[in-house]
Amino acid sequence: MNGAAPRLEIRTPEGVTFALPLAGPVSRMLAWLVDLAAITAILVLFDRLIALIRPLAPDTAAAVRFIGIFVLSAGYGIALEWRWRGETIGKRVLRIRVVDRRGLRLSREQVVLRNLLRAVDQLPLFHLVGGAAVWLSPVAQRLGDIGANTVVVRVADPAVPDLDRLAPEQFNSLRERPDLEARLRRWLPPAAAVVALRAPRGTDARAHTHFAGWAPTHQSVRSPRNSSRGPYGTGEARIGSPIGIREMT
Amino acid sequence: MIVNLHRFLERRRPVWSEFERRISAAADAPFQRLELDDLRRLIELYEEVAADLVDVRELGGESELRAYLEALVARAHAEIHALREPAVRWRPGRWFAESLPAAIRRRWRAGMLAIAIYAVGAAFGAAALIVDPAAREQLLPFDHLRRPPAERVELEQREMSARGDRGEREYRTFAAWLWVNNVRVSLLVLALGMTFGVGTAAVLTLNGMLLGAVAADFVVAGQTRFLLGWLLPHGAVEIPAIWLAGQAGLTIGGALLGTGAAARPPLAERLGAVRTNVLTLIGAAAALLIWAAVVESFLSQHHEPRLPYGIKIAIGVLELGALGAYLWRVGRAGREATSG
């Protein structure tokens, strides 16, 4: 796997693209360990239940135990991923989820197949094959994921940005000038624009100082009409000081 | 285009809230169908939020807002464009009468290849044991198979005469153990299809080798009747079940390699096209193995004098005939109906 935080880019039929942050091998392994603990707990409970009928029908109890252990172990992932839309207990704890490779809802067949193909991923032991596949895959897929066309993503659930935090009275005068704000966004690197726009009222000077530090040499600012793209990065023009900003207005 | 971010946020936030509420409701009840008006509204909101995302992206900066809208669009994308499965319930009768035979026929090349690989393994196992009897220990890895056939037959028959009732053995436990063990092997055969079918072929070959060596061992020792009476009742079902698992594994391997298509579609498409058939085949293998385990535990372990070998062989032949007739006759009408 290349890069620290790989993301899966998805383009919708409407032409909108969005990115899903992929879960790496470590978070997946931790989720698997949590699931292993959960399965063990379920099996211990199941064994205790079987112990109740063992004195009455030892042969039947042993048969049910054999089948039960297998079905619970193999069915755990299938049942939970199906009912919880790609999550198991371990995945919930680690805030990761299985999704279709195209960002669509998982189908029943995908859930079943990716879990059945675990038989190859867990070879030779401790999911070494699967772990290596996740490590090598550009979209962090184990072999079961490739077979079922699924990926495991980190659950992104950002809250609505706080409007109050963006209220004009909380910020410097730049927020009162939409035209200026638009130009700033167009010409500055995103991070610098946000610093400028979010600097609280009364700290305009500090924000300006920040810009001065970012681009110490003042240059003229051209009208957007004169360049097809913003001047940022082209070297055509930069805002280098408060004077530069004033000039824009 | 966004001119005033604050005004934009104020104006759009109710839309996003409504959209989030509707998406959450749809996600919380995945099996509930949306009313037409609700669906229309959801799609309308989705398009609006997607447009907002484009605007915010053009705006630059505002990473929190962009992340929030991306998350909304991602969730909605899954809900709205999902390949919703048909609302029809899974019907075992239809599956048995149409889907399974259609899947077997549709993937017949992989099926034939699985049988051929198994047969080559069996032939090799038999030949190896006949040519090099000293290799018996290596060819027959289990203790109970290493005993000379004549000795084994005598022991089994003596046990049958001495045993008073059926309760002496744990038949249910044995049947359960057999089923679990055989399903595990079948799942491995299936999953090894992800090694381009090489692993599947290897397990099929080894399985065939074992059967071939055991069969040759008993035939050479003049114990053919015992062998048939012992193996045929459950083998008539168990071996085809392993073939089905092999067919499923080789189907996956074929999809990975992109065989059988003039123009190779993308890998995901190739694997998606075989998914239903693969699951049908492995499901059939697991179902057949239930029958095989019951027969092996409750019937195959009974020998003469309690149960004449002729009856056991006849049962095995009947099973083979029934399976053959099913595969030959059933579901022919639905041959083209089940695709992918």
Coordinates of C-alpha atoms in Angstrom, one line a residue:
Chain A
M1 CA 0.0 0.0 0.0
N2 CA 1.4 3.3 -1.0
G3 CA 1.1 6.5 1.1
A4 CA 0.2 7.1 4.7
A5 CA -3.5 7.7 4.3
P6 CA -4.8 6.1 1.1
R7 CA -8.2 7.2 -0.2
L8 CA -10.6 5.7 -2.7
E9 CA -11.8 8.2 -5.2
I10 CA -15.3 7.6 -6.4
R11 CA -17.0 9.5 -9.2
T12 CA -20.8 9.4 -9.1
P13 CA -22.9 9.3 -12.2
E14 CA -23.7 12.9 -11.5
G15 CA -20.1 13.7 -12.0
V16 CA -19.3 14.5 -8.4
T17 CA -16.2 13.0 -6.9
F18 CA -15.7 12.1 -3.3
A19 CA -13.1 10.2 -1.5
L20 CA -13.4 7.4 1.1
P21 CA -10.5 7.0 3.5
L22 CA -9.3 3.4 3.4
A23 CA -8.6 1.3 6.5
G24 CA -5.0 0.1 6.7
P25 CA -3.8 -3.4 7.7
V26 CA -3.2 -2.4 11.4
S27 CA -6.7 -1.1 12.0
R28 CA -8.1 -4.1 10.2
M29 CA -6.0 -6.5 12.3
L30 CA -7.1 -4.8 15.5
A31 CA -10.7 -5.1 14.4
W32 CA -10.1 -8.8 13.7
L33 CA -8.7 -9.3 17.2
V34 CA -11.7 -7.7 18.7
D35 CA -13.9 -9.9 16.6
L36 CA -11.9 -12.9 17.6
A37 CA -12.5 -12.0 21.3
A38 CA -16.2 -11.6 20.5
I39 CA -16.4 -14.9 18.7
T40 CA -14.6 -16.6 21.6
A41 CA -17.1 -15.1 24.1
I42 CA -20.0 -16.3 22.0
L43 CA -18.5 -19.8 21.7
V44 CA -17.9 -20.0 25.5
L45 CA -21.6 -19.0 26.1
F46 CA -22.7 -21.6 23.5
D47 CA -20.6 -24.3 25.1
R48 CA -22.3 -23.6 28.4
L49 CA -25.7 -24.0 26.8
I50 CA -24.6 -27.2 25.3
A51 CA -23.4 -28.4 28.6
L52 CA -27.0 -28.2 29.9
I53 CA -28.2 -30.8 27.4
R54 CA -25.1 -33.0 27.4
P55 CA -26.3 -35.2 30.3
L56 CA -29.6 -35.9 28.6
A57 CA -28.3 -36.6 25.1
P58 CA -24.5 -36.7 24.9
D59 CA -24.3 -37.7 21.2
T60 CA -26.7 -35.0 20.1
A61 CA -25.1 -32.4 22.3
A62 CA -21.6 -33.2 20.8
A63 CA -23.0 -33.1 17.3
V64 CA -24.8 -29.7 17.9
R65 CA -21.6 -28.4 19.5
F66 CA -19.5 -29.3 16.4
I67 CA -21.9 -27.8 14.0
G68 CA -22.6 -24.8 16.3
I69 CA -19.0 -23.9 16.7
F70 CA -18.4 -24.0 12.9
V71 CA -21.6 -22.1 12.0
L72 CA -21.1 -19.4 14.6
S73 CA -17.4 -18.9 13.7
A74 CA -18.1 -18.8 9.9
G75 CA -21.5 -17.0 10.2
Y76 CA -20.4 -14.3 12.6
G77 CA -18.9 -12.0 9.9
I78 CA -21.6 -12.8 7.4
A79 CA -24.5 -12.1 9.8
L80 CA -23.1 -8.9 11.3
E81 CA -21.8 -7.4 8.1
W82 CA -25.2 -8.1 6.5
R83 CA -27.3 -6.7 9.3
W84 CA -25.0 -3.9 10.3
R85 CA -24.2 -2.8 6.8
G86 CA -20.6 -3.8 6.6
E87 CA -19.7 -3.6 10.3
T88 CA -18.9 -6.2 12.9
I89 CA -18.2 -5.6 16.6
G90 CA -14.5 -5.1 15.9
K91 CA -15.1 -2.9 12.9
R92 CA -17.5 -0.7 15.0
V93 CA -14.9 -0.4 17.7
L94 CA -12.2 0.6 15.2
R95 CA -14.7 2.7 13.2
I96 CA -14.2 1.0 10.0
R97 CA -16.7 -0.6 7.6
V98 CA -16.9 -2.8 4.5
V99 CA -18.4 -1.0 1.5
D100 CA -18.7 -1.9 -2.2
R101 CA -15.7 -0.9 -4.2
R102 CA -17.9 1.6 -6.1
G103 CA -19.2 3.1 -2.9
L104 CA -22.5 1.4 -3.2
R105 CA -24.4 -0.5 -0.7
L106 CA -23.1 -4.1 0.0
S107 CA -25.1 -6.8 -1.6
R108 CA -25.8 -10.1 0.3
E109 CA -23.7 -12.0 -2.2
Q110 CA -20.7 -9.7 -1.6
V111 CA -20.9 -10.2 2.2
V112 CA -21.2 -13.9 1.9
L113 CA -18.4 -14.3 -0.6
R114 CA -15.8 -12.0 1.1
N115 CA -16.4 -14.0 4.3
L116 CA -16.1 -17.4 2.6
L117 CA -12.9 -16.4 0.8
R118 CA -11.4 -15.7 4.2
A119 CA -10.3 -19.4 4.1
V120 CA -7.5 -18.3 1.7
D121 CA -6.7 -15.0 3.5
Q122 CA -6.1 -16.6 6.8
L123 CA -3.4 -18.9 5.4
P124 CA -1.0 -20.1 6.5
L125 CA -1.9 -18.6 9.9
F126 CA -2.9 -15.3 11.5
H127 CA -4.3 -14.0 8.2
L128 CA -0.8 -13.6 6.8
V129 CA -1.9 -13.9 3.2
G130 CA -4.8 -11.4 3.7
G131 CA -2.5 -9.0 5.6
A132 CA 0.1 -9.1 2.8
A133 CA -2.6 -8.6 0.2
V134 CA -3.9 -5.5 2.1
W135 CA -0.4 -4.2 2.4
L136 CA 0.3 -4.6 -1.3
S137 CA -3.1 -3.6 -2.7
P138 CA -3.5 0.0 -3.9
V139 CA -6.9 0.1 -2.3
A140 CA -6.1 -2.2 0.7
Q141 CA -8.0 -5.2 -0.4
R142 CA -7.5 -8.7 0.9
L143 CA -8.2 -11.5 -1.5
G144 CA -11.7 -11.9 -0.2
D145 CA -12.3 -8.2 -0.9
I146 CA -11.0 -8.6 -4.5
G147 CA -13.3 -11.5 -5.0
A148 CA -16.3 -9.7 -3.7
N149 CA -15.3 -6.3 -5.0
T150 CA -15.3 -4.6 -1.6
V151 CA -13.1 -2.3 0.3
V152 CA -12.8 -1.5 4.0
V153 CA -13.1 2.2 4.8
R154 CA -12.7 4.3 7.8
V155 CA -16.1 5.6 8.9
A156 CA -16.1 9.4 8.3
D157 CA -18.9 11.1 10.2
P158 CA -17.9 14.7 10.4
A159 CA -20.3 17.0 12.2
V160 CA -21.9 20.0 10.5
P161 CA -19.5 22.9 10.6
D162 CA -20.5 25.2 13.3
L163 CA -22.3 28.2 11.7
D164 CA -21.8 30.3 14.8
R165 CA -18.1 29.8 14.5
L166 CA -18.3 31.3 11.0
A167 CA -20.5 34.2 11.9
P168 CA -19.3 37.5 10.6
E169 CA -19.1 39.2 14.0
Q170 CA -16.6 36.5 15.1
F171 CA -14.2 37.3 12.3
N172 CA -12.2 40.0 10.9
S173 CA -13.4 42.4 8.3
L174 CA -12.6 40.1 5.4
R175 CA -15.8 38.2 6.0
E176 CA -17.7 41.4 5.4
R177 CA -16.4 41.7 1.9
P178 CA -17.5 38.6 -0.1
D179 CA -15.8 40.0 -3.2
L180 CA -12.5 40.2 -1.3
E181 CA -13.1 36.8 0.2
A182 CA -13.7 35.3 -3.2
R183 CA -10.4 36.7 -4.5
L184 CA -8.5 35.6 -1.5
R185 CA -9.8 32.0 -2.0
R186 CA -8.9 32.2 -5.6
W187 CA -5.4 33.5 -5.2
L188 CA -4.2 32.0 -2.0
P189 CA -3.4 28.5 -1.1
P190 CA -6.4 27.0 0.7
A191 CA -4.7 26.8 4.1
A192 CA -3.5 30.4 3.9
A193 CA -7.0 31.6 2.8
V194 CA -8.6 29.9 5.8
V195 CA -6.1 31.5 8.2
A196 CA -6.9 34.9 6.8
L197 CA -10.6 34.4 6.8
R198 CA -10.8 32.8 10.3
A199 CA -8.6 35.2 12.1
P200 CA -10.9 36.7 14.8
R201 CA -11.8 40.3 14.7
G202 CA -9.1 42.5 16.1
T203 CA -6.4 40.2 14.9
D204 CA -6.4 41.4 11.3
A205 CA -2.9 42.7 11.8
R206 CA -1.8 39.2 12.9
A207 CA -3.4 37.6 9.9
H208 CA -1.7 40.1 7.7
T209 CA 1.5 39.4 9.4
H210 CA 1.0 35.8 8.6
F211 CA 0.6 36.6 4.9
A212 CA 3.6 38.7 5.1
G213 CA 5.5 35.8 6.4
W214 CA 4.1 33.5 3.8
A215 CA 5.0 35.7 0.9
P216 CA 7.4 38.3 2.0
T217 CA 7.9 40.0 -1.3
H218 CA 5.0 42.1 -2.2
Q219 CA 3.9 41.9 -5.8
S220 CA 1.2 43.4 -7.7
V221 CA -2.2 41.7 -7.9
R222 CA -3.7 41.2 -11.3
S223 CA -7.4 41.0 -12.1
P224 CA -8.7 37.4 -12.5
R225 CA -9.7 38.4 -16.0
N226 CA -6.0 38.6 -16.9
S227 CA -5.3 35.0 -16.0
S228 CA -7.3 31.9 -16.7
R229 CA -6.3 30.4 -13.3
G230 CA -5.6 32.1 -10.1
P231 CA -2.1 33.5 -9.8
Y232 CA -1.2 31.3 -7.0
G233 CA 1.5 28.9 -8.1
T234 CA 2.0 30.6 -11.4
G235 CA 4.1 33.4 -9.9
E236 CA 2.1 36.0 -11.8
A237 CA 1.0 37.8 -8.7
R238 CA 0.8 37.4 -5.0
I239 CA -0.6 39.2 -2.0
G240 CA 2.4 39.9 0.1
S241 CA 1.3 42.4 2.6
P242 CA -1.7 44.3 4.0
I243 CA -1.1 46.9 1.4
G244 CA -1.6 44.2 -1.2
I245 CA -4.9 43.3 0.3
R246 CA -6.0 46.9 0.4
E247 CA -5.1 47.2 -3.2
M248 CA -7.5 44.5 -4.0
T249 CA -10.4 46.3 -2.6
Chain B
M1 CA -20.6 30.0 -7.3
I2 CA -20.4 30.9 -3.7
V3 CA -20.0 34.6 -3.1
N4 CA -20.8 34.9 0.6
L5 CA -19.9 31.8 2.5
H6 CA -21.9 32.7 5.6
R7 CA -25.0 33.4 3.6
F8 CA -24.4 30.2 1.7
L9 CA -24.2 28.2 4.9
E10 CA -27.3 29.8 6.4
R11 CA -29.3 29.1 3.3
R12 CA -28.1 25.6 2.7
R13 CA -27.9 24.2 6.2
P14 CA -31.6 23.3 6.5
V15 CA -31.3 21.4 3.2
W16 CA -28.3 19.4 4.5
S17 CA -30.0 18.7 7.8
E18 CA -33.1 17.4 6.0
F19 CA -31.0 15.3 3.7
E20 CA -29.0 13.9 6.5
R21 CA -32.2 13.0 8.4
R22 CA -33.7 11.3 5.4
I23 CA -30.5 9.4 4.6
S24 CA -30.2 8.2 8.2
A25 CA -33.8 7.0 8.1
A26 CA -33.3 5.1 4.9
A27 CA -30.1 3.5 6.3
D28 CA -31.7 2.5 9.6
A29 CA -34.4 0.6 7.7
P30 CA -32.6 -1.0 4.8
F31 CA -35.4 -3.5 4.1
Q32 CA -38.1 -0.9 4.0
R33 CA -39.2 0.5 0.7
L34 CA -39.4 4.2 0.3
E35 CA -42.6 5.9 -0.8
L36 CA -42.3 7.4 -4.3
D37 CA -42.5 11.0 -2.9
D38 CA -39.9 10.3 -0.3
L39 CA -37.6 8.8 -3.0
R40 CA -38.1 11.8 -5.3
R41 CA -37.4 14.2 -2.5
L42 CA -34.3 12.2 -1.5
I43 CA -32.9 12.3 -5.0
E44 CA -33.7 16.0 -5.3
L45 CA -31.8 16.7 -2.1
Y46 CA -28.9 14.5 -3.2
E47 CA -28.5 16.5 -6.4
E48 CA -28.6 19.8 -4.4
V49 CA -26.0 18.6 -1.9
A50 CA -23.8 17.2 -4.7
A51 CA -24.0 20.7 -6.4
D52 CA -23.1 22.3 -3.1
L53 CA -20.1 20.1 -2.8
V54 CA -18.9 21.2 -6.2
D55 CA -19.3 24.8 -5.2
V56 CA -17.5 24.4 -1.9
R57 CA -14.7 22.6 -3.7
E58 CA -14.4 25.4 -6.2
L59 CA -14.3 27.8 -3.3
G60 CA -11.2 26.3 -1.9
G61 CA -10.2 25.9 1.8
E62 CA -13.1 25.1 4.2
S63 CA -11.9 21.6 4.5
E64 CA -14.4 20.8 7.3
L65 CA -17.3 21.8 5.2
R66 CA -16.0 19.9 2.3
A67 CA -15.5 16.8 4.4
Y68 CA -19.0 17.1 5.7
L69 CA -20.6 17.4 2.3
E70 CA -18.4 14.6 0.9
A71 CA -19.5 12.3 3.7
L72 CA -23.1 13.2 3.0
V73 CA -22.7 12.5 -0.7
A74 CA -20.9 9.3 0.0
R75 CA -23.7 8.0 2.2
A76 CA -26.4 9.0 -0.2
H77 CA -24.5 7.6 -3.1
A78 CA -24.5 4.2 -1.4
E79 CA -28.2 4.5 -0.7
I80 CA -29.4 5.9 -4.0
H81 CA -27.3 4.1 -6.5
A82 CA -27.1 0.8 -4.6
L83 CA -27.7 -2.3 -6.6
R84 CA -30.8 -3.0 -4.6
E85 CA -31.4 -6.7 -4.5
P86 CA -34.8 -7.8 -5.7
A87 CA -37.3 -7.9 -3.0
V88 CA -38.2 -11.5 -3.8
R89 CA -37.4 -14.0 -1.1
W90 CA -35.0 -16.8 -1.6
R91 CA -37.0 -19.8 -2.7
P92 CA -35.3 -23.2 -2.0
G93 CA -37.6 -24.9 -4.5
R94 CA -36.7 -22.6 -7.3
W95 CA -33.0 -22.7 -6.4
F96 CA -33.1 -26.5 -6.5
A97 CA -35.1 -26.7 -9.7
E98 CA -33.6 -23.9 -11.7
S99 CA -30.7 -21.9 -10.2
L100 CA -28.4 -24.8 -9.3
P101 CA -28.6 -26.9 -12.5
A102 CA -28.3 -23.7 -14.5
A103 CA -25.2 -22.7 -12.6
I104 CA -23.7 -26.1 -13.1
R105 CA -24.4 -26.0 -16.8
R106 CA -23.3 -22.4 -17.3
R107 CA -19.9 -23.2 -15.6
W108 CA -19.6 -26.6 -17.2
R109 CA -16.0 -26.0 -18.4
A110 CA -14.8 -25.4 -14.9
G111 CA -16.8 -28.4 -13.7
M112 CA -15.3 -30.7 -16.3
L113 CA -11.9 -29.4 -15.5
A114 CA -12.4 -30.1 -11.8
I115 CA -13.5 -33.7 -12.6
A116 CA -10.6 -34.2 -14.9
I117 CA -8.1 -32.9 -12.3
Y118 CA -9.6 -35.1 -9.7
A119 CA -9.5 -38.1 -12.1
V120 CA -5.8 -37.5 -12.9
G121 CA -5.0 -37.4 -9.2
A122 CA -7.0 -40.6 -8.6
A123 CA -5.2 -42.3 -11.5
F124 CA -1.9 -41.1 -10.3
G125 CA -2.6 -42.3 -6.7
A126 CA -3.7 -45.7 -7.9
A127 CA -0.8 -46.1 -10.2
A128 CA 1.7 -45.0 -7.6
L129 CA 0.4 -47.5 -5.1
I130 CA 0.5 -50.3 -7.6
V131 CA 3.9 -49.5 -9.0
D132 CA 5.5 -48.7 -5.7
P133 CA 3.8 -50.5 -2.8
A134 CA 6.6 -49.3 -0.5
A135 CA 5.2 -45.8 -0.9
R136 CA 1.9 -46.9 0.8
E137 CA 2.8 -45.1 4.0
Q138 CA 3.2 -41.8 2.2
L139 CA 0.1 -42.3 -0.1
L140 CA -2.2 -43.2 2.8
P141 CA -1.6 -40.6 5.5
F142 CA -4.3 -41.8 8.0
D143 CA -3.7 -44.6 10.4
H144 CA -7.0 -46.3 9.8
L145 CA -6.2 -46.5 6.1
R146 CA -2.7 -48.0 6.6
R147 CA -4.0 -51.2 8.0
P148 CA -3.9 -54.0 5.4
P149 CA -7.3 -54.1 3.6
A150 CA -8.0 -57.8 4.5
E151 CA -7.2 -57.1 8.2
R152 CA -9.5 -54.0 8.1
V153 CA -12.4 -55.9 6.6
E154 CA -12.1 -58.7 9.1
L155 CA -11.9 -56.2 12.0
E156 CA -15.0 -54.3 10.8
Q157 CA -17.0 -57.5 10.3
R158 CA -16.0 -58.9 13.7
E159 CA -17.1 -55.6 15.3
M160 CA -20.4 -55.8 13.5
S161 CA -21.1 -59.3 14.8
A162 CA -20.2 -58.4 18.3
R163 CA -22.1 -55.1 18.5
G164 CA -25.4 -55.4 20.1
D165 CA -27.1 -52.1 19.3
R166 CA -26.5 -48.9 17.4
G167 CA -26.1 -46.9 20.5
E168 CA -22.5 -48.0 21.0
R169 CA -21.2 -45.5 18.5
E170 CA -21.7 -41.8 18.5
Y171 CA -23.2 -41.6 15.0
R172 CA -24.6 -38.1 15.3
T173 CA -21.3 -36.7 16.6
F174 CA -19.5 -38.5 13.8
A175 CA -21.9 -37.2 11.2
A176 CA -21.5 -33.6 12.5
W177 CA -17.7 -33.9 12.5
L178 CA -17.7 -35.3 8.9
W179 CA -19.9 -32.4 7.7
V180 CA -17.9 -29.7 9.4
N181 CA -14.6 -31.2 8.1
N182 CA -15.8 -31.7 4.6
V183 CA -17.4 -28.2 4.4
R184 CA -14.1 -26.7 5.6
V185 CA -12.2 -28.6 2.8
S186 CA -14.8 -27.4 0.3
L187 CA -14.5 -23.8 1.4
L188 CA -10.7 -24.1 1.1
V189 CA -11.1 -25.5 -2.4
L190 CA -13.4 -22.6 -3.3
A191 CA -11.2 -19.9 -1.7
L192 CA -8.0 -21.2 -3.3
G193 CA -9.6 -20.2 -6.6
M194 CA -8.2 -16.8 -5.7
T195 CA -4.7 -18.3 -6.5
F196 CA -5.9 -18.3 -10.1
G197 CA -7.2 -21.8 -9.5
V198 CA -3.8 -23.3 -8.8
G199 CA -4.5 -24.0 -5.2
T200 CA -8.0 -25.4 -6.1
A201 CA -6.4 -27.8 -8.6
A202 CA -3.7 -28.8 -6.0
V203 CA -6.3 -29.8 -3.4
L204 CA -8.5 -31.6 -6.0
T205 CA -5.4 -33.5 -7.1
L206 CA -4.4 -34.5 -3.6
N207 CA -8.0 -35.6 -2.8
G208 CA -8.1 -37.6 -5.9
M209 CA -4.8 -39.2 -5.2
L210 CA -5.9 -40.3 -1.8
L211 CA -9.1 -41.9 -3.2
G212 CA -7.2 -43.6 -6.0
A213 CA -4.6 -45.0 -3.6
V214 CA -7.2 -46.3 -1.2
A215 CA -9.2 -47.9 -4.0
A216 CA -6.2 -49.5 -5.6
D217 CA -5.1 -50.8 -2.2
F218 CA -8.5 -52.6 -1.6
V219 CA -8.8 -53.8 -5.2
V220 CA -5.3 -55.3 -5.3
A221 CA -6.1 -57.0 -2.0
G222 CA -9.3 -58.5 -3.5
Q223 CA -11.6 -56.5 -1.2
T224 CA -13.5 -54.7 -4.0
R225 CA -17.0 -55.5 -2.7
F226 CA -16.1 -54.2 0.8
L227 CA -14.6 -51.1 -0.8
L228 CA -17.7 -50.4 -2.9
G229 CA -20.0 -51.1 0.0
W230 CA -18.0 -48.8 2.2
L231 CA -17.4 -45.9 -0.1
L232 CA -20.2 -45.9 -2.6
P233 CA -23.2 -44.9 -0.4
H234 CA -21.5 -41.7 0.8
G235 CA -18.9 -41.2 -1.9
A236 CA -21.6 -41.0 -4.6
V237 CA -22.6 -37.7 -3.0
E238 CA -19.5 -36.6 -1.3
I239 CA -17.2 -36.7 -4.3
P240 CA -19.5 -34.8 -6.5
A241 CA -19.8 -32.2 -3.7
I242 CA -16.0 -31.7 -3.8
W243 CA -16.2 -31.4 -7.6
L244 CA -18.8 -28.7 -7.2
A245 CA -16.5 -26.8 -4.8
G246 CA -13.7 -27.3 -7.3
Q247 CA -16.0 -26.0 -10.1
A248 CA -16.7 -22.9 -8.0
G249 CA -12.9 -22.4 -7.2
L250 CA -11.9 -22.9 -10.8
T251 CA -14.7 -20.5 -11.9
I252 CA -13.1 -17.8 -9.7
G253 CA -9.7 -18.7 -11.1
G254 CA -11.0 -18.5 -14.7
A255 CA -12.5 -15.1 -13.9
L256 CA -9.2 -13.9 -12.5
L257 CA -7.4 -15.0 -15.6
G258 CA -10.1 -13.7 -17.9
T259 CA -10.5 -16.9 -19.8
G260 CA -13.4 -17.6 -22.1
A261 CA -14.0 -14.1 -23.3
A262 CA -12.8 -12.5 -26.5
A263 CA -12.8 -9.0 -25.1
R264 CA -11.7 -9.1 -21.5
P265 CA -13.8 -6.9 -19.3
P266 CA -12.3 -5.3 -16.1
L267 CA -11.4 -7.7 -13.3
A268 CA -14.2 -6.5 -11.0
E269 CA -16.7 -7.1 -13.8
R270 CA -15.4 -10.6 -14.5
L271 CA -15.6 -11.6 -10.8
G272 CA -19.0 -9.9 -10.4
A273 CA -20.3 -11.9 -13.4
V274 CA -19.5 -15.3 -11.7
R275 CA -20.4 -14.4 -8.1
T276 CA -23.9 -15.7 -8.1
N277 CA -22.9 -19.0 -9.8
V278 CA -20.0 -19.5 -7.4
L279 CA -22.2 -19.1 -4.4
T280 CA -24.8 -21.4 -5.8
L281 CA -22.2 -24.0 -6.4
I282 CA -20.7 -23.8 -3.0
G283 CA -24.1 -23.8 -1.4
A284 CA -25.0 -27.0 -3.3
A285 CA -21.7 -28.6 -2.1
A286 CA -22.5 -27.8 1.5
A287 CA -26.1 -29.1 1.1
L288 CA -24.9 -32.4 -0.5
L289 CA -22.3 -32.8 2.2
I290 CA -25.1 -32.9 4.8
W291 CA -26.5 -36.0 3.0
A292 CA -23.1 -37.5 2.6
A293 CA -22.2 -37.1 6.3
V294 CA -25.5 -38.7 7.4
V295 CA -25.0 -41.6 5.0
E296 CA -21.4 -42.1 5.9
S297 CA -22.1 -42.1 9.6
F298 CA -25.3 -44.0 9.7
L299 CA -24.9 -46.4 6.8
S300 CA -21.4 -46.6 5.5
Q301 CA -20.0 -47.7 8.8
H302 CA -22.3 -50.7 8.9
H303 CA -21.0 -53.8 7.2
E304 CA -21.7 -57.5 6.8
P305 CA -23.1 -59.4 8.4
R306 CA -25.5 -56.7 9.7
L307 CA -25.9 -55.0 6.3
P308 CA -25.1 -57.0 3.1
Y309 CA -22.7 -55.2 0.8
G310 CA -25.1 -55.7 -2.1
I311 CA -27.7 -53.4 -0.5
K312 CA -25.1 -50.8 0.3
I313 CA -23.8 -50.9 -3.3
A314 CA -27.3 -50.7 -4.6
I315 CA -28.0 -47.6 -2.4
G316 CA -24.9 -46.0 -3.8
V317 CA -25.8 -46.7 -7.3
L318 CA -29.3 -45.4 -6.7
E319 CA -27.8 -42.2 -5.3
L320 CA -25.5 -41.8 -8.3
G321 CA -28.4 -42.4 -10.7
A322 CA -30.6 -39.9 -8.9
L323 CA -27.9 -37.3 -8.9
G324 CA -27.1 -37.9 -12.6
A325 CA -30.8 -37.7 -13.5
Y326 CA -31.2 -34.5 -11.6
L327 CA -28.2 -32.9 -13.3
W328 CA -29.3 -34.2 -16.7
R329 CA -33.0 -33.4 -16.5
V330 CA -33.8 -30.7 -14.0
G331 CA -33.6 -27.0 -14.9
R332 CA -33.0 -27.5 -18.6
A333 CA -35.8 -24.9 -19.3
G334 CA -34.1 -22.4 -17.0
R335 CA -30.7 -22.9 -18.7
E336 CA -30.6 -19.5 -20.2
A337 CA -32.7 -17.9 -17.4
T338 CA -30.0 -17.7 -14.8
S339 CA -27.2 -15.6 -15.9
G340 CA -24.0 -14.3 -14.3

